[in-house]
Amino acid sequence: MRLWGPRSLGVALGVFMTIGFALQLWGGPFQRRLPGLQLRQSWASTPGPAVPSCLPRQRLVFLKTHKSGSSSVLSLLHRYGDRHGLRFALPTRYQFGYPKLFQASRVKGYRPQGGGTQPPFHILCHHMRFNLKEVLQVMPSDSFFFSIVRDPAALARSAFSYYKSTSSAFRKSPSLAAFLDNPRAFYQLGARGDHYARNLLWFDFGLPFPPEVRTKRGNPRPPRDPNPPQLPAGVGPRAHTLDPNALFHPVPTVADGHSQTSSSASLDLGSSSFIQWNLAWLDSVFDLVLVAEYFDESLVLLADALCWGLDDVVGFMHNAQAGGGQGGSAVGDGGLTAEDRQLSARARAWNNLDWALYVHFNRSLWARINQYGQSRLDSAVAELRARREALAKHCLVGGEALDPKYITDRRFRPFQFGSGKVLGYVLRSGLSLQDQEECERLATPELQYKDKLDAKQFPPTVSVPLKTSRLPSP
């Protein structure tokens, strides 16, 4: 239970003062099942240890990280909330002021405490740069916090293709290989869009950056500290509520283009101690972090943690680029050429903070898998994949994602951004009205679904068609 009581907090402050570390409060199953596609058994009866009855978790905070398979997670949250009549904390447009830190005032319909009654929000899940203090102004402290990470080598490939026109560093480089061969020839700290070019996961999690992180070529090993700092008692996997008055965080120290606070802390901010403190803080906040390379395994664990049915986490991949894909394969360079392995090593070295973050949450995922049970997990993953395949055959033309040139219905055409084509879906004709409704939920891209939810929560006084031709990048 990651709560900091008065005693442990005092110990924490003493330790922090000793090392001169400046601290700052940081800022059901388907209602309608498709015919013939029911699961063979209910989630609760999945082989394995007896699971006590529980109520589904419906207060959720999902940190949607970039180019990590997060659009697919967002899709299942959209569908779940839509089916169950839950209320989303929505941005006025499509993001919460990103790349600036999240502010509660950017939530549509939000009124500060004392500003009158308002219906509670159930789900906060659209793009933001994480800011716990402000998130807790919007969402209950006992919400389930989760996110997703991806191997920085794979993320770099996807980000270079997708954000080449957005990041000045990427735009100036003829290729990802040329960029990673000498990134400082292209990258300028604080330049427009260059947060996409280095440690993007670390940035999205809202973590502070060291003044300058110098990296060596080659594949960095996960950071190891022979004498890691001892965290105060009470820091461990979070089980209940967050206390915003007891969760401290290091002061931001780098000019990231949005926050340029200086610090007199004596701790070496490039050290593994700095990294470990930040990772320990994330552990105290997030209940679960999914891993894109083990996407289906992560979904099974998510359903288990939320007390959801397996149907609730079955869906299609969204925002995937042609020839790319998101997640689905384990980390490893065995099938790559020597040149590709070198490129991966350089990407992980350049994105060293992301690599440390990724290694940390990859380990925590597998610790959770071991606790859940490997054979039980394998059975659930097989069921999940069979269900997804059956849904794809039933709902989709071709049973798979298609080139956007084949998608003429604007409701299902994904927003095209970057150099690669973003794939989407075409629904089969002849579906029953009941099946049509569920298949539309599965195939609707994130931006159009956000518009749908917005219209549902804030009905326009005059009916106007949805406009999605000039949407910002997801």
XYZ file of C-alpha atoms in Angstrom:
474
model
C 0.000 0.000 0.000
C 1.737 3.157 -1.164
C 0.473 5.597 1.404
C 2.850 7.866 3.265
C 1.844 8.168 6.902
C 3.134 10.898 9.218
C 5.951 8.716 10.518
C 7.141 7.478 7.125
C 6.765 10.970 5.709
C 9.043 12.316 8.426
C 11.626 9.673 7.626
C 11.291 10.545 3.962
C 11.871 14.234 4.558
C 14.891 13.475 6.713
C 16.424 11.326 4.016
C 15.701 13.927 1.382
C 17.286 16.690 3.473
C 20.339 14.544 4.068
C 21.035 14.134 0.379
C 20.001 17.666 -0.437
C 17.231 16.522 -2.741
C 14.788 19.379 -3.269
C 11.203 18.230 -3.180
C 8.059 19.695 -4.580
C 4.468 18.578 -4.758
C 3.949 17.474 -8.298
C 2.141 19.788 -9.482
C -19.271 -6.010 -17.960
C -19.324 -7.791 -20.411
C -21.035 -6.682 -23.639
C -24.622 -5.654 -23.108
C -25.227 -7.077 -26.566
C -23.046 -9.980 -27.647
C -22.579 -10.794 -31.306
C -24.432 -13.978 -32.277
C -22.383 -17.131 -32.026
C -19.339 -15.341 -30.590
C -19.902 -15.752 -26.871
C -16.939 -16.724 -24.761
C -16.800 -20.387 -23.902
C -16.613 -19.519 -20.236
C -16.965 -16.451 -18.083
C -13.926 -14.494 -16.990
C -14.451 -15.429 -13.356
C -14.283 -19.121 -14.213
C -10.963 -18.880 -16.051
C -8.762 -21.788 -14.919
C -6.647 -20.835 -11.952
C -7.002 -19.924 -8.287
C -10.474 -18.993 -7.108
C -11.145 -15.289 -7.612
C -13.318 -13.574 -5.019
C -16.349 -11.716 -6.292
C -15.627 -8.059 -6.937
C -17.180 -4.961 -8.421
C -15.845 -3.599 -11.731
C -13.585 -0.580 -11.360
C -15.059 2.396 -13.214
C -12.998 5.352 -11.997
C -9.990 5.275 -14.304
C -7.030 7.469 -15.199
C -5.157 6.316 -18.297
C -1.990 8.174 -19.260
C -2.057 7.901 -23.043
C 1.602 7.832 -24.065
C 2.632 8.480 -27.682
C 3.349 5.740 -30.252
C 2.964 2.929 -27.719
C -0.252 1.226 -28.748
C -2.185 3.610 -26.518
C -4.843 4.376 -29.152
C -5.937 0.739 -28.975
C -6.283 1.001 -25.192
C -8.190 4.253 -25.598
C -10.590 2.489 -27.960
C -11.559 -0.091 -25.360
C -12.037 2.649 -22.738
C -14.258 4.594 -25.148
C -16.359 1.510 -25.787
C -16.618 0.478 -22.152
C -17.573 3.942 -20.975
C -20.024 4.411 -23.829
C -21.792 1.105 -23.145
C -22.028 1.719 -19.415
C -23.034 5.367 -19.571
C -19.888 6.628 -17.838
C -18.822 10.267 -17.932
C -15.498 11.163 -19.532
C -13.235 14.066 -18.587
C -12.857 15.416 -22.124
C -10.542 18.046 -23.599
C -12.089 21.011 -25.359
C -10.454 19.811 -28.580
C -8.494 16.557 -28.722
C -5.648 16.991 -26.227
C -5.249 18.562 -22.798
C -2.906 21.361 -23.840
C -0.103 18.944 -24.721
C 2.889 19.319 -24.588
C 2.240 21.549 -21.573
C 1.572 19.855 -18.259
C -2.031 18.854 -17.649
C -4.252 21.455 -16.033
C -7.676 20.674 -14.594
C -9.049 23.856 -16.146
C -8.647 22.269 -19.592
C -11.319 19.654 -18.869
C -14.560 20.560 -20.597
C -17.291 21.231 -18.066
C -14.930 21.154 -15.078
C -15.769 23.435 -12.172
C -13.332 23.805 -9.287
C -14.402 22.772 -5.805
C -16.869 25.288 -4.471
C -17.919 26.232 -7.995
C -21.237 24.415 -7.808
C -22.241 20.803 -8.123
C -21.250 18.781 -11.145
C -21.629 15.118 -12.100
C -18.506 13.104 -11.280
C -16.068 12.083 -13.977
C -15.404 8.388 -14.381
C -12.641 8.220 -16.992
C -9.729 10.525 -17.874
C -7.871 9.055 -20.833
C -6.940 11.533 -23.588
C -3.481 12.866 -24.459
C -1.805 14.853 -21.719
C 1.531 15.378 -20.076
C 0.963 13.865 -16.659
C 0.569 16.212 -13.705
C -0.696 14.355 -10.641
C -1.664 17.362 -8.565
C -3.974 18.672 -11.285
C -5.309 15.227 -12.179
C -6.464 14.817 -8.572
C -8.481 18.021 -8.940
C -10.571 16.208 -11.541
C -10.520 12.519 -10.594
C -11.114 10.786 -7.235
C -7.990 9.788 -5.353
C -9.051 6.136 -5.381
C -9.128 6.020 -9.202
C -7.243 3.235 -10.967
C -4.133 4.781 -12.580
C -2.525 2.985 -15.511
C -0.468 3.618 -18.637
C 1.535 1.819 -21.345
C 5.210 1.819 -22.400
C 7.098 0.565 -25.446
C 10.698 -0.400 -26.226
C 12.415 2.917 -27.103
C 13.984 1.342 -30.189
C 10.579 0.512 -31.682
C 9.122 3.771 -30.434
C 11.908 5.768 -32.123
C 11.175 4.158 -35.488
C 7.474 4.940 -35.200
C 7.999 8.464 -33.868
C 10.477 9.374 -36.619
C 7.966 8.390 -39.293
C 4.978 9.947 -37.585
C 6.496 13.189 -36.279
C 9.077 13.959 -38.962
C 7.200 17.103 -39.993
C 6.536 18.102 -36.369
C 9.948 17.707 -34.740
C 12.657 20.078 -35.961
C 15.306 17.472 -35.116
C 13.618 14.786 -37.195
C 12.791 17.185 -39.995
C 16.439 18.160 -40.458
C 17.625 14.552 -40.578
C 17.441 12.519 -43.810
C 16.811 9.265 -41.931
C 16.519 7.796 -38.456
C 19.903 6.122 -38.918
C 21.511 9.471 -39.729
C 19.816 11.061 -36.736
C 20.938 8.372 -34.280
C 24.461 8.338 -35.724
C 24.914 11.935 -34.540
C 21.739 13.167 -32.804
C 23.317 16.336 -31.417
C 23.828 17.583 -34.954
C 20.033 17.775 -35.269
C 18.602 17.901 -31.750
C 18.308 21.144 -29.840
C 16.920 21.062 -26.312
C 13.680 23.023 -26.131
C 13.281 23.392 -29.905
C 9.766 23.100 -31.255
C 8.543 19.518 -31.291
C 11.856 18.062 -30.163
C 10.311 16.411 -27.115
C 9.230 13.790 -29.679
C 12.878 13.129 -30.531
C 14.246 12.094 -27.154
C 12.877 10.318 -24.061
C 9.279 10.774 -25.150
C 7.904 8.352 -22.553
C 9.714 10.120 -19.727
C 8.319 13.407 -21.022
C 4.741 12.097 -21.224
C 4.940 10.814 -17.651
C 5.711 14.405 -16.621
C 9.014 13.471 -15.007
C 11.804 16.010 -14.455
C 14.866 15.903 -16.694
C 18.481 16.156 -15.590
C 20.237 19.320 -16.829
C 22.099 17.344 -19.466
C 22.076 13.627 -20.069
C 25.171 12.513 -21.919
C 24.977 9.087 -23.471
C 27.526 6.729 -24.893
C 27.045 4.749 -28.045
C 25.883 1.219 -27.745
C 23.040 -0.510 -26.002
C 22.896 0.750 -22.412
C 22.435 -1.752 -19.653
C 19.521 -1.188 -17.300
C 20.696 1.291 -14.653
C 22.150 -0.372 -11.593
C 23.146 1.268 -8.364
C 25.177 -0.830 -5.911
C 23.764 1.305 -3.090
C 20.344 2.472 -4.193
C 18.613 5.029 -1.980
C 16.319 3.440 0.584
C 12.796 4.689 0.086
C 10.675 5.469 3.119
C 8.520 2.775 4.658
C 5.117 2.549 3.057
C 6.276 2.865 -0.538
C 5.099 -0.171 -2.440
C 2.406 -1.293 -4.875
C -0.515 1.082 -4.433
C -3.646 -0.642 -3.259
C -6.057 2.094 -2.311
C -6.035 5.885 -2.468
C -3.480 8.544 -3.228
C -2.842 11.280 -0.698
C -1.966 14.400 -2.713
C -0.523 16.007 0.414
C 1.920 13.168 0.958
C 3.198 12.437 -2.547
C 6.329 14.404 -3.236
C 8.341 14.677 -6.388
C 11.721 16.137 -7.399
C 11.735 19.685 -8.688
C 11.956 19.928 -12.512
C 15.452 21.019 -13.471
C 15.716 21.179 -17.219
C 14.609 23.624 -19.857
C 12.165 21.389 -21.661
C 10.474 24.222 -23.485
C 7.662 24.368 -20.965
C 9.143 24.310 -17.474
C 12.525 25.792 -16.592
C 12.790 25.560 -12.831
C 16.301 25.430 -11.396
C 17.400 23.367 -8.441
C 20.259 23.525 -5.955
C 19.989 19.830 -5.184
C 23.339 18.181 -4.647
C 22.197 14.818 -5.995
C 23.727 13.953 -9.362
C 20.620 14.151 -11.538
C 22.227 12.020 -14.221
C 22.835 9.204 -11.769
C 20.881 6.025 -11.375
C 19.791 7.328 -7.966
C 17.894 10.114 -9.732
C 16.318 7.612 -12.095
C 15.374 5.203 -9.319
C 13.704 7.930 -7.266
C 11.537 8.850 -10.239
C 10.641 5.235 -10.971
C 9.760 4.671 -7.311
C 7.476 7.697 -7.481
C 5.721 6.265 -10.533
C 5.284 2.976 -8.673
C 3.559 4.886 -5.883
C 1.070 6.436 -8.310
C 0.323 3.912 -11.057
C -1.528 0.706 -10.294
C -0.472 -0.965 -13.555
C 1.729 -0.135 -16.537
C 1.116 -2.156 -19.686
C 3.903 -3.125 -22.088
C 3.251 -2.792 -25.829
C 5.466 -5.757 -26.738
C 3.253 -7.934 -24.521
C 0.016 -6.216 -25.394
C -2.388 -9.145 -25.039
C -0.787 -10.325 -21.819
C -1.123 -6.767 -20.516
C -4.813 -6.657 -21.430
C -5.481 -9.860 -19.510
C -3.817 -8.385 -16.429
C -5.768 -5.155 -16.902
C -9.086 -7.015 -17.033
C -8.124 -8.925 -13.908
C -7.106 -5.758 -12.037
C -10.310 -3.938 -13.023
C -12.581 -6.934 -12.394
C -13.778 -6.616 -16.000
C -14.863 -9.380 -18.329
C -12.538 -10.548 -21.051
C -14.986 -9.141 -23.605
C -14.321 -5.675 -22.200
C -10.690 -5.683 -23.313
C -11.134 -7.329 -26.712
C -10.736 -4.876 -29.567
C -8.925 -3.922 -32.752
C -5.615 -2.125 -33.134
C -5.957 1.596 -33.827
C -3.621 4.247 -35.229
C -1.244 1.601 -36.589
C 0.875 2.596 -39.589
C 1.110 0.440 -42.695
C 4.183 -1.735 -42.481
C 4.695 -0.827 -38.847
C 2.324 -2.006 -36.185
C 2.263 -1.361 -32.475
C 3.424 -3.909 -29.976
C 2.756 -7.581 -30.363
C 6.358 -8.779 -30.388
C 8.741 -9.311 -27.539
C 11.873 -7.279 -27.042
C 14.845 -8.869 -28.691
C 17.154 -8.248 -31.611
C 17.641 -11.847 -32.687
C 15.678 -11.506 -35.926
C 17.251 -8.195 -36.953
C 20.211 -7.533 -39.195
C 23.456 -6.315 -37.654
C 22.620 -2.817 -38.913
C 19.174 -2.902 -37.326
C 20.597 -4.170 -34.046
C 23.062 -1.282 -34.033
C 20.229 1.138 -34.756
C 18.228 -0.275 -31.840
C 21.226 0.030 -29.537
C 21.738 3.661 -30.491
C 18.043 4.430 -30.058
C 18.057 2.969 -26.548
C 21.240 4.820 -25.656
C 19.918 8.171 -26.927
C 16.631 7.571 -25.102
C 18.361 6.339 -21.971
C 15.714 7.567 -19.534
C 13.003 5.845 -21.553
C 15.093 2.678 -21.613
C 15.404 2.702 -17.820
C 11.666 3.315 -17.519
C 10.877 0.555 -20.002
C 13.133 -2.020 -18.328
C 11.578 -1.180 -14.956
C 7.984 -1.665 -16.079
C 8.806 -4.688 -18.207
C 10.154 -6.338 -15.064
C 7.138 -5.300 -13.002
C 4.788 -6.708 -15.654
C 6.497 -10.083 -15.561
C 6.485 -10.116 -11.788
C 2.753 -9.615 -12.020
C 2.459 -12.375 -14.629
C 4.302 -14.786 -12.347
C 1.897 -13.940 -9.559
C -1.092 -14.372 -11.872
C 0.141 -17.722 -13.156
C 1.688 -18.458 -16.548
C -0.639 -21.277 -17.577
C -3.683 -19.277 -16.526
C -2.385 -16.322 -18.496
C -1.683 -18.410 -21.610
C -5.249 -19.718 -21.565
C -6.725 -16.227 -21.224
C -4.489 -14.788 -23.979
C -5.516 -17.580 -26.355
C -9.175 -16.838 -25.565
C -8.635 -13.118 -26.117
C -7.009 -13.660 -29.512
C -9.664 -16.113 -30.642
C -12.357 -13.654 -29.664
C -10.613 -10.809 -31.531
C -10.224 -12.914 -34.662
C -13.885 -13.917 -34.562
C -14.980 -10.300 -34.146
C -12.765 -9.191 -37.038
C -14.219 -11.844 -39.358
C -17.737 -10.972 -38.304
C -17.434 -7.163 -38.467
C -14.804 -6.265 -41.041
C -14.337 -6.404 -44.782
C -11.314 -8.639 -45.259
C -11.230 -9.374 -41.543
C -8.378 -6.922 -40.996
C -7.196 -3.298 -41.129
C -7.126 -1.704 -44.583
C -5.317 1.064 -46.440
C -7.180 4.362 -45.871
C -7.863 4.671 -49.610
C -10.516 1.972 -49.191
C -12.274 3.780 -46.333
C -14.869 6.131 -47.811
C -17.030 6.521 -44.696
C -15.531 9.442 -42.775
C -16.828 8.025 -39.507
C -14.252 5.244 -39.786
C -11.400 6.911 -41.670
C -8.488 7.493 -39.266
C -6.772 10.854 -39.247
C -3.763 10.722 -41.576
C -0.608 12.204 -40.128
C 3.075 11.607 -40.759
C 4.756 9.885 -43.692
C 3.123 6.478 -43.158
C -0.459 5.563 -43.937
C -2.617 5.044 -40.850
C -4.757 1.948 -41.319
C -8.456 1.714 -40.561
C -11.508 -0.479 -40.943
C -14.461 -1.018 -43.278
C -17.567 -2.723 -41.887
C -19.204 -5.635 -43.666
C -22.621 -5.033 -45.132
C -25.668 -6.976 -44.034
C -25.015 -6.748 -40.287
C -28.026 -6.721 -38.014
C -28.768 -3.434 -36.260
C -27.508 -4.916 -33.004
C -24.256 -6.134 -34.552
C -23.832 -2.916 -36.521
C -23.849 -0.907 -33.291
C -21.148 -3.003 -31.640
C -19.001 -3.266 -34.758
C -19.129 0.503 -35.176
C -17.827 0.905 -31.636
C -14.940 -1.416 -32.433
C -14.021 0.298 -35.716
C -14.444 3.984 -34.817
C -11.081 5.827 -34.618
C -10.208 7.707 -31.458
C -10.847 11.230 -32.712
C -14.274 10.485 -34.127
C -15.157 8.559 -30.961
C -14.127 11.533 -28.864
C -16.482 13.705 -30.932
C -19.252 11.154 -30.377
C -18.731 11.160 -26.601
C -18.537 14.953 -26.562
C -21.879 15.248 -28.357
C -23.385 12.723 -25.936
C -22.204 14.578 -22.820
C -22.681 18.091 -24.193
C -25.577 17.905 -26.654
C -25.406 20.815 -29.096
C -28.352 23.180 -29.089
C -28.322 23.052 -32.876
C -27.523 19.819 -34.673
C -24.318 20.137 -36.679
C -22.367 17.444 -38.556
C -19.093 16.236 -37.039
C -16.078 17.834 -38.649
C -12.976 15.698 -38.681
C -11.125 16.938 -41.759
C -8.787 19.206 -39.817
C -7.956 17.224 -36.732
C -4.709 17.644 -34.789
C -2.224 14.815 -34.499
C -3.141 12.155 -31.918
